[in-house]
PDB file of C-alpha atoms in Angstrom:
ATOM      1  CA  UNK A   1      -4.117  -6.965  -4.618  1.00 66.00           C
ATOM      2  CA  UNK A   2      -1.278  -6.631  -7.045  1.00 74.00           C
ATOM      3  CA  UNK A   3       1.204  -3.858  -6.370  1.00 88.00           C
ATOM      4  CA  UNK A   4       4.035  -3.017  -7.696  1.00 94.00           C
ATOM      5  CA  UNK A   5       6.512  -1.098  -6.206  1.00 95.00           C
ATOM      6  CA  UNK A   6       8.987   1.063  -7.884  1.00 96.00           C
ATOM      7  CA  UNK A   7      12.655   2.382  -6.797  1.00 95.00           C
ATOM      8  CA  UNK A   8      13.708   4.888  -6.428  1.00 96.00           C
ATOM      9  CA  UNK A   9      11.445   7.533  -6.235  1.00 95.00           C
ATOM     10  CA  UNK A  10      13.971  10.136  -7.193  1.00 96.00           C
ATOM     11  CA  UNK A  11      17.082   9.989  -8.890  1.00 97.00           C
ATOM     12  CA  UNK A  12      19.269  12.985  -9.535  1.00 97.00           C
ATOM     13  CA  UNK A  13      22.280  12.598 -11.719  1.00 96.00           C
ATOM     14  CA  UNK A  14      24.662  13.866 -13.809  1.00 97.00           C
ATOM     15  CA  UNK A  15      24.791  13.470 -17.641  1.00 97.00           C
ATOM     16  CA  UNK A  16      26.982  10.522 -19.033  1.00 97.00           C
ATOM     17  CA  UNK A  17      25.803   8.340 -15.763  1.00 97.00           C
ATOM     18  CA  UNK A  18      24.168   5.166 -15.777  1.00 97.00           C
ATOM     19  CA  UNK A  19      21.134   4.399 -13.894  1.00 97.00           C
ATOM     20  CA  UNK A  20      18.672   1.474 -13.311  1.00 98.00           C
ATOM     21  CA  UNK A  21      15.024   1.927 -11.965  1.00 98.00           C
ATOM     22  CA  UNK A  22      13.666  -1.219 -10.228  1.00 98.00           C
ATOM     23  CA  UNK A  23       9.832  -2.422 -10.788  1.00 97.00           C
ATOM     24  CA  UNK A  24       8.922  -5.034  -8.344  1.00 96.00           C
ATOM     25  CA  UNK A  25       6.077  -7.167  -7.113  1.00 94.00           C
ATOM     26  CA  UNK A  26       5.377 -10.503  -5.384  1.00 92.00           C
ATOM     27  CA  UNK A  27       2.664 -11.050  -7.774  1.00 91.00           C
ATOM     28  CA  UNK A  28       3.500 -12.665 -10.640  1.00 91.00           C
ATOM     29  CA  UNK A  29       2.952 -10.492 -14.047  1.00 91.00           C
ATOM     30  CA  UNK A  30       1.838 -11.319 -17.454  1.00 89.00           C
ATOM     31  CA  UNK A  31       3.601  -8.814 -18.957  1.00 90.00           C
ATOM     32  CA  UNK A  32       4.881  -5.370 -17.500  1.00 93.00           C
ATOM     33  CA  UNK A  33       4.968  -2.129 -19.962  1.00 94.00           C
ATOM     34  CA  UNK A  34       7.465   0.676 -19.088  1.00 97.00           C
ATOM     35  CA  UNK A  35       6.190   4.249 -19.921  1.00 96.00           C
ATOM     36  CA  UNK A  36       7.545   7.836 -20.004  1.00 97.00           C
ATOM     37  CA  UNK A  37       5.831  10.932 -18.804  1.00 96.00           C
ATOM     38  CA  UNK A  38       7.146  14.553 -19.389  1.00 93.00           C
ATOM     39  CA  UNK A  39       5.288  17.623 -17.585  1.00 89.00           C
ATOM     40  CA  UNK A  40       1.881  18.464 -18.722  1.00 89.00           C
ATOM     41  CA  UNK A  41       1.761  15.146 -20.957  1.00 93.00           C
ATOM     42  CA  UNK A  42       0.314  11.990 -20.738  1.00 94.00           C
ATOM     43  CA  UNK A  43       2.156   8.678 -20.237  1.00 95.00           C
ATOM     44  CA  UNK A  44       4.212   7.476 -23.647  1.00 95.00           C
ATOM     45  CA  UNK A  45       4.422   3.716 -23.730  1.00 95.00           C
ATOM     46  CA  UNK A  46       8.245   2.526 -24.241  1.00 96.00           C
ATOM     47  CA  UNK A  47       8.178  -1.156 -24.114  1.00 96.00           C
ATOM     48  CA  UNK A  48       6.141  -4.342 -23.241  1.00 94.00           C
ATOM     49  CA  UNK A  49       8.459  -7.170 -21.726  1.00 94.00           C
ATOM     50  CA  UNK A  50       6.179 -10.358 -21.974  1.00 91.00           C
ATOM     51  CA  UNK A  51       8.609 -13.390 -21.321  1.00 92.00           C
ATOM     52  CA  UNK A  52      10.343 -14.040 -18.677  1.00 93.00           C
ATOM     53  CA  UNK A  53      13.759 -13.405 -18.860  1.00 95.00           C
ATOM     54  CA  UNK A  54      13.369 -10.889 -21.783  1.00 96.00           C
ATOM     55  CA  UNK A  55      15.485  -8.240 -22.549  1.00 97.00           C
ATOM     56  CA  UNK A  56      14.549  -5.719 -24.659  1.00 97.00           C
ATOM     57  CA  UNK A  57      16.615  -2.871 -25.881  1.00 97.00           C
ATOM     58  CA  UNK A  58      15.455   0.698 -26.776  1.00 95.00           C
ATOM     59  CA  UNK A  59      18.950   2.931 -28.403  1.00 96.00           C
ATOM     60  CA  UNK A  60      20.288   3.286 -24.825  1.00 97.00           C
ATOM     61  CA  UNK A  61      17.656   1.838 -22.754  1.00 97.00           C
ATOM     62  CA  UNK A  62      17.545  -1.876 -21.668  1.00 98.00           C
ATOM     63  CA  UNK A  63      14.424  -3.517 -19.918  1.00 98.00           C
ATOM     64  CA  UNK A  64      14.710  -6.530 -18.751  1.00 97.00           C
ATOM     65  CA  UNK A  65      12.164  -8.908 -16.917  1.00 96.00           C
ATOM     66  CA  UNK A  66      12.573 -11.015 -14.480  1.00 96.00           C
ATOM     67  CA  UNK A  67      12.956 -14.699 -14.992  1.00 95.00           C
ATOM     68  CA  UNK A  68       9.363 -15.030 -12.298  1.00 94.00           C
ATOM     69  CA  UNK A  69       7.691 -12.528 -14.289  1.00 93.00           C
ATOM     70  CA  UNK A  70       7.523 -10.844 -10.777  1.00 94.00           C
ATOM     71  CA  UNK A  71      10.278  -7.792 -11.737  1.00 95.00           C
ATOM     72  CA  UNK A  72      11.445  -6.070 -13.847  1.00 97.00           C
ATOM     73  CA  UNK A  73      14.291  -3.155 -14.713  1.00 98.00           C
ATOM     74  CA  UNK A  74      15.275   0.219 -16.708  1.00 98.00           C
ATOM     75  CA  UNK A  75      18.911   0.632 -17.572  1.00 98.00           C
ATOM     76  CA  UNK A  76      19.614   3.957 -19.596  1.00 97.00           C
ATOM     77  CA  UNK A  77      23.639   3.803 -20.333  1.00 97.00           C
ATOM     78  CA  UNK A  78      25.035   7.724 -20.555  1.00 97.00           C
ATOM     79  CA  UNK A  79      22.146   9.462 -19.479  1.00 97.00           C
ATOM     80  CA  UNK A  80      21.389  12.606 -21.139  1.00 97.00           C
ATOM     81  CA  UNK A  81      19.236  15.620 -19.885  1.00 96.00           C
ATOM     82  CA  UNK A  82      16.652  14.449 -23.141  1.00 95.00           C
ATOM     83  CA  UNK A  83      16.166  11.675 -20.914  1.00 96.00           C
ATOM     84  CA  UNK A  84      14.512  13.469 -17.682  1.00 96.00           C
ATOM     85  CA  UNK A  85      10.963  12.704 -17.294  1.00 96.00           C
ATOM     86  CA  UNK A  86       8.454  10.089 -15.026  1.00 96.00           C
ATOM     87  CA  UNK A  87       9.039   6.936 -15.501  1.00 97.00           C
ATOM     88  CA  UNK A  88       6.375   4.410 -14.825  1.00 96.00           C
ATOM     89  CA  UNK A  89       6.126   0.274 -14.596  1.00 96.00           C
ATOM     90  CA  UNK A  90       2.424  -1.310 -15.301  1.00 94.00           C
ATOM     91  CA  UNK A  91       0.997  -4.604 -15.658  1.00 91.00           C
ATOM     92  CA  UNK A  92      -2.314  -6.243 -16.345  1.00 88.00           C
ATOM     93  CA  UNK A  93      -4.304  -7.030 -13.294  1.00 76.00           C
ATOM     94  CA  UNK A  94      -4.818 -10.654 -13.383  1.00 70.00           C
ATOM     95  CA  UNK A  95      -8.398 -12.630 -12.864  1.00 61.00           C
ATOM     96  CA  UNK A  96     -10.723 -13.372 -15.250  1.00 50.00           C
ATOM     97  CA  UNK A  97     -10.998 -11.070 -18.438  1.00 57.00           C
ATOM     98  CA  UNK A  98      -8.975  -7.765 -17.102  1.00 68.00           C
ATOM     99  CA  UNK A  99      -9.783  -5.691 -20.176  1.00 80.00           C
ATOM    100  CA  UNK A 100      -6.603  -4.149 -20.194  1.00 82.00           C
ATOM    101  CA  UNK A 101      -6.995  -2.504 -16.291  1.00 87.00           C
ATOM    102  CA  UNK A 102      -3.312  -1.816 -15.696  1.00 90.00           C
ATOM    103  CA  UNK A 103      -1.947  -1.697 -11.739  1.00 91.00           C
ATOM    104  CA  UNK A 104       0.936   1.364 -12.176  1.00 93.00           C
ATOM    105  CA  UNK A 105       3.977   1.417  -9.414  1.00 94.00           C
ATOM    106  CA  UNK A 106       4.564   4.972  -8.585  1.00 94.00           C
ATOM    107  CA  UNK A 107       6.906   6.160 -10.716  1.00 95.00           C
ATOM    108  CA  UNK A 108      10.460   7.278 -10.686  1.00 96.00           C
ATOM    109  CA  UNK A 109      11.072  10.840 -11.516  1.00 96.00           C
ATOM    110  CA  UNK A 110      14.494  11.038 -13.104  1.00 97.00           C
ATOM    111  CA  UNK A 111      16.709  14.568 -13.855  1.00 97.00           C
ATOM    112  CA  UNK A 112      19.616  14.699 -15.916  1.00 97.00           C
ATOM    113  CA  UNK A 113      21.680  17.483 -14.718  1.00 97.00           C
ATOM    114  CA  UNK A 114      23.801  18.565 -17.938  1.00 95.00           C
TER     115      UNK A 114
ATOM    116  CA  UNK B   1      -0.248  10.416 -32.153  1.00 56.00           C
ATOM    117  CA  UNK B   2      -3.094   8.836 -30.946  1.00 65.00           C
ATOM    118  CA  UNK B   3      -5.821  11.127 -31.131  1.00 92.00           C
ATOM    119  CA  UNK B   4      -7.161  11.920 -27.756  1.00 96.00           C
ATOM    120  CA  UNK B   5      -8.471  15.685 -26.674  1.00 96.00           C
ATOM    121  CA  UNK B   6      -9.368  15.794 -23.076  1.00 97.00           C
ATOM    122  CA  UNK B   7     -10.810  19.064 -21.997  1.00 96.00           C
ATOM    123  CA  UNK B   8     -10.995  21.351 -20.073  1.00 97.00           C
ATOM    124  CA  UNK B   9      -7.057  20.914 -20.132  1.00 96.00           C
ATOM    125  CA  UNK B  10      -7.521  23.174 -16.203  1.00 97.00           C
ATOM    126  CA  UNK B  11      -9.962  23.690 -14.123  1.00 97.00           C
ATOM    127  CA  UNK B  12     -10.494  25.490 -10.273  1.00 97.00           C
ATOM    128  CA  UNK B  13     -13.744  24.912  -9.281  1.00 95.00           C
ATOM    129  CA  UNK B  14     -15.300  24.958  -4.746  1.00 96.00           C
ATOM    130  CA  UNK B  15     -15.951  22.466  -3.019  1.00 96.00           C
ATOM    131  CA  UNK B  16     -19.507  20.587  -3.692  1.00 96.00           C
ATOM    132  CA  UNK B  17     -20.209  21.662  -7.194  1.00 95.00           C
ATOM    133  CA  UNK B  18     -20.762  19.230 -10.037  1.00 95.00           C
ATOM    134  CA  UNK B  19     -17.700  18.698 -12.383  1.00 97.00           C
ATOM    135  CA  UNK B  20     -17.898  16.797 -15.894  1.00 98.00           C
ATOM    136  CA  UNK B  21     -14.787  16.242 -17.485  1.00 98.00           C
ATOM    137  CA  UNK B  22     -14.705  14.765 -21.169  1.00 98.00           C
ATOM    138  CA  UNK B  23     -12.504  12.644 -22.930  1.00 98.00           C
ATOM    139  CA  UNK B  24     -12.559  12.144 -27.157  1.00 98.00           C
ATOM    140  CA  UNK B  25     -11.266   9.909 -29.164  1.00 97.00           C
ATOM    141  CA  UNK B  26     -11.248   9.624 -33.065  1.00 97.00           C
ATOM    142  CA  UNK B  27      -9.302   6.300 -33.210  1.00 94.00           C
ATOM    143  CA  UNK B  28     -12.742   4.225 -32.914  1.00 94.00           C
ATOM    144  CA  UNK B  29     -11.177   2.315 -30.200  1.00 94.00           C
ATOM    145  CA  UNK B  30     -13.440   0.065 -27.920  1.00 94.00           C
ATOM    146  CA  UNK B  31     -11.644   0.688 -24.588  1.00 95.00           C
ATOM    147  CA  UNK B  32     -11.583   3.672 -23.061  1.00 96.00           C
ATOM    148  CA  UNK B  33      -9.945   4.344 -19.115  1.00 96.00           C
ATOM    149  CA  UNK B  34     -10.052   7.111 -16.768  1.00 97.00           C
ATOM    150  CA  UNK B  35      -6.830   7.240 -14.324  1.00 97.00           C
ATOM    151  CA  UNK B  36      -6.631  10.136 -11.373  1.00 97.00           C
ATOM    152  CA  UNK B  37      -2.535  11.064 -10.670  1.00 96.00           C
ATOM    153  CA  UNK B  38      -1.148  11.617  -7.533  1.00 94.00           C
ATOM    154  CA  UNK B  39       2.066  11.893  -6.156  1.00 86.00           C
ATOM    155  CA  UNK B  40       3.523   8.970  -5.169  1.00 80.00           C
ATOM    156  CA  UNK B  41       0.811   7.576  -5.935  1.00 82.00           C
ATOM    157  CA  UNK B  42       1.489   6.305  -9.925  1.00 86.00           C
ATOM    158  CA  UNK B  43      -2.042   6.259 -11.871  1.00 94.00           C
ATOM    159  CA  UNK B  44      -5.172   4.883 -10.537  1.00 94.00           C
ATOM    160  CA  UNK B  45      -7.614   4.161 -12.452  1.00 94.00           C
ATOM    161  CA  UNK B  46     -11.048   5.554 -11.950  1.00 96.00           C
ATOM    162  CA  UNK B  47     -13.414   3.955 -14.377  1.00 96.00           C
ATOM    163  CA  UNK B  48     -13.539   2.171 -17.348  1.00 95.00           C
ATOM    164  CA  UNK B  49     -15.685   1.182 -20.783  1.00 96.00           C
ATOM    165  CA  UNK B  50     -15.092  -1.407 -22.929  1.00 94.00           C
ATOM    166  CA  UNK B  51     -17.729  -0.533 -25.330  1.00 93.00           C
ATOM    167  CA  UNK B  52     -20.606   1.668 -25.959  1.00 95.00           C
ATOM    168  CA  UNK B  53     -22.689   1.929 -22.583  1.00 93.00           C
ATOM    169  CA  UNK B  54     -20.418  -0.650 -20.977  1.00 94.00           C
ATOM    170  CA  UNK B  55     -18.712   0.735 -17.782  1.00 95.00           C
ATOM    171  CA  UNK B  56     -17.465  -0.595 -15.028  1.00 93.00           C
ATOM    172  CA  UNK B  57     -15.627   0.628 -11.420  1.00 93.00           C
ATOM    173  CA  UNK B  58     -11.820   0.461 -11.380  1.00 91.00           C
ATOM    174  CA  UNK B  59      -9.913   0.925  -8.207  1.00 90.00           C
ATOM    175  CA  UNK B  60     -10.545   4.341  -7.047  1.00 94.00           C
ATOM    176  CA  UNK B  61     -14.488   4.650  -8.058  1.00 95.00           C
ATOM    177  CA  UNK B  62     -15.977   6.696  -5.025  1.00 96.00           C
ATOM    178  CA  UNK B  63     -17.208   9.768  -5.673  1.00 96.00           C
ATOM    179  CA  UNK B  64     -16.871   9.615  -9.521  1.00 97.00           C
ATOM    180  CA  UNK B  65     -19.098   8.098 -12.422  1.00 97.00           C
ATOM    181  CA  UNK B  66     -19.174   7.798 -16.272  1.00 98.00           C
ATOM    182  CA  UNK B  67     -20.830   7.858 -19.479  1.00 97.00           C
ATOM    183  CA  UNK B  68     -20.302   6.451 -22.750  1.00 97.00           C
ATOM    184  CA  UNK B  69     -23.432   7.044 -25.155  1.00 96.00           C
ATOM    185  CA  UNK B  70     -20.881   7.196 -28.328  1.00 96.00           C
ATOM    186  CA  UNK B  71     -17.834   5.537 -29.202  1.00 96.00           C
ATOM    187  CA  UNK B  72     -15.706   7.968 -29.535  1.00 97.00           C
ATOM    188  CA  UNK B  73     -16.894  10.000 -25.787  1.00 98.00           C
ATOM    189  CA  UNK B  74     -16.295   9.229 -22.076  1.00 98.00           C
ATOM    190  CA  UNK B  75     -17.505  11.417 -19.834  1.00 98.00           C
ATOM    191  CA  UNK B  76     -16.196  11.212 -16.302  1.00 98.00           C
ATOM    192  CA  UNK B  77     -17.979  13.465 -13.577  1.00 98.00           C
ATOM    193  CA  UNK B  78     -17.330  14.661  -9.916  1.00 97.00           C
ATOM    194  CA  UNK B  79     -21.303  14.750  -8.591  1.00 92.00           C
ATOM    195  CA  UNK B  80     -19.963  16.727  -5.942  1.00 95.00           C
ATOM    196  CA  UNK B  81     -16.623  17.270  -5.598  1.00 95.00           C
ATOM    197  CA  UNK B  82     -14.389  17.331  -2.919  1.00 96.00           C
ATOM    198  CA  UNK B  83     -11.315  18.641  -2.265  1.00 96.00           C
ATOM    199  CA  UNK B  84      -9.560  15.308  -2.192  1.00 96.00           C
ATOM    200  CA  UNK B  85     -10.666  14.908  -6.170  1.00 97.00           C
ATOM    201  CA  UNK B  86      -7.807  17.715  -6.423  1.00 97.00           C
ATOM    202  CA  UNK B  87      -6.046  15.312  -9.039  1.00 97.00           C
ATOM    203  CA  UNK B  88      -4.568  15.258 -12.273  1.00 97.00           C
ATOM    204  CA  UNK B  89      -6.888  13.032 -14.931  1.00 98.00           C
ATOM    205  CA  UNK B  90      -6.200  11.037 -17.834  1.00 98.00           C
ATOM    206  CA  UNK B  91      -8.081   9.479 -20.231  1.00 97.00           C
ATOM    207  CA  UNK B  92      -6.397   6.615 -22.291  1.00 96.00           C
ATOM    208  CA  UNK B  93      -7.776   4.253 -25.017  1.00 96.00           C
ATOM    209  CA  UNK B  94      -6.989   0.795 -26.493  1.00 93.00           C
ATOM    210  CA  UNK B  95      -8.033  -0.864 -29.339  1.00 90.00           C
ATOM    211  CA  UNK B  96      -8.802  -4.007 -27.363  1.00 86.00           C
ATOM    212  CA  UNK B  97      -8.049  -5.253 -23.649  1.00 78.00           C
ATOM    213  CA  UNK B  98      -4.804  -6.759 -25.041  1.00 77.00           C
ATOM    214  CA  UNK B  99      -3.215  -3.952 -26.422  1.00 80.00           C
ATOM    215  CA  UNK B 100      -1.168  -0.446 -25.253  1.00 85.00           C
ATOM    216  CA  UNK B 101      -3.013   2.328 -24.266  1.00 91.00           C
ATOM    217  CA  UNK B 102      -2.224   5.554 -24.998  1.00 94.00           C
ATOM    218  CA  UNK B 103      -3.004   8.527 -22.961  1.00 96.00           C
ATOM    219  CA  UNK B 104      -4.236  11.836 -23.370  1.00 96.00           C
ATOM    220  CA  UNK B 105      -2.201  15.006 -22.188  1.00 95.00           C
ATOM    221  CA  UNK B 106      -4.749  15.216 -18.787  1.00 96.00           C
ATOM    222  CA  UNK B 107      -6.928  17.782 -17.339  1.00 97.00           C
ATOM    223  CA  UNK B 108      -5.079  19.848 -14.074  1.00 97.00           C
ATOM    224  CA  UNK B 109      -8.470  20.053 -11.708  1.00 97.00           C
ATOM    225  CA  UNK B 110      -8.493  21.889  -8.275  1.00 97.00           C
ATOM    226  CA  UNK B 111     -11.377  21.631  -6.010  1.00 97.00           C
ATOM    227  CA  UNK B 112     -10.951  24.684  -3.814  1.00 94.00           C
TER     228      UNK B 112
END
């Protein structure tokens, strides 16, 4: 079974911090996505990180992937109360055609205190 | 915005009564998931079509079962539902396996 296992589960700043979120597994990943969540909506997809090694930038967010392809990390530089929300890691389960079944972790729920 | 309507949007319902909750798309995309969300629990996904009349069980299946007759519908339904099935539920699509899927905005449902 792949997990993958998110930290922390809550994070509670103020605004103008910087934070990281950790995604990890001991499976190795094709890919991982990132998504967003805000109450009462669904997941918003952010980024897919595909190589290993790959960091990808999003205006103050930076997602990086491990160099396995068994992690991977959020960075959001001077955090700012838009920014509170669920965040989630996925992959693609692995075995034979996976038709896009995603394993989630469980999700970080950030506030930005202004 | 991807469109997805999942409906009802809330729903309180007892214990042991049927429960069909419905999931359209007009996107025509093939694959179409059903997740359950718990907390601390991420998503889990229920069940899963990758085409017209093709299903199959994702990781959390017990209890639940689908329908896809048309593309654009997936049905998910609670036979008889129990108050563990208290859950929020998602729908997402993709245009194929290999691509993002984008969620609907859930249904709230509380088995009483």
């Amino acid at each position: 079974t792949q997990l993958l296992e998110q930290s922390p589960q809550f994070l509670s700043i103020q605004e103008g911090e910087n934070l990281t979120v950790y995604c990890n597994s001991s499976s190795v990943f094709s890919s991982l996505q990132w998504y967003r969540q805000e109450p009462g909506e669904g997941p918003v997809l952010l980024v897919t990180v595909v190589t290993g090694g790959e960091v990808k930038k999003l205006k103050r967010l930076t997602f990086q992937f491990g160099d396995a392809r068994k992690d991977s990390s959020l960075h959001i530089t001077a955090a700012q109360p838009g920014d509170t929300g669920l965040y989630l890691c996925a992959g693609p389960r692995a075995g034979g055609t996976s038709y896009g079944k995603l394993t989630f972790g469980q999700g970080t729920i950030l506030t930005v205190h202004p | 915005d991807a469109g997805i309507t999942q409906s009802p949007r809330h729903k309180v319902t007892e214990t042991g009564t049927p429960v069909t909750l419905r999931c359209h798309q007009t996107e025509n995309h093939r694959y179409m998931y059903w997740y359950r969300q718990d907390p601390g629990h991420g998503l889990r996904l229920i069940h899963y079509s990758y085409g017209v009349k093709d299903t199959d069980k994702g990781e959390v299946s017990d209890g639940y079962s689908v329908s896809r007759s048309k593309t654009e519908d997936f049905l998910l339904t609670l036979e008889s539902a129990t108050s563990s099935q208290t859950s929020v539920y998602f729908c997402a699509i993709s245009k194929t396996g290999n691509q993002p899927q984008h969620f609907g905005d859930g249904t709230r449902l509380s088995i009483l």
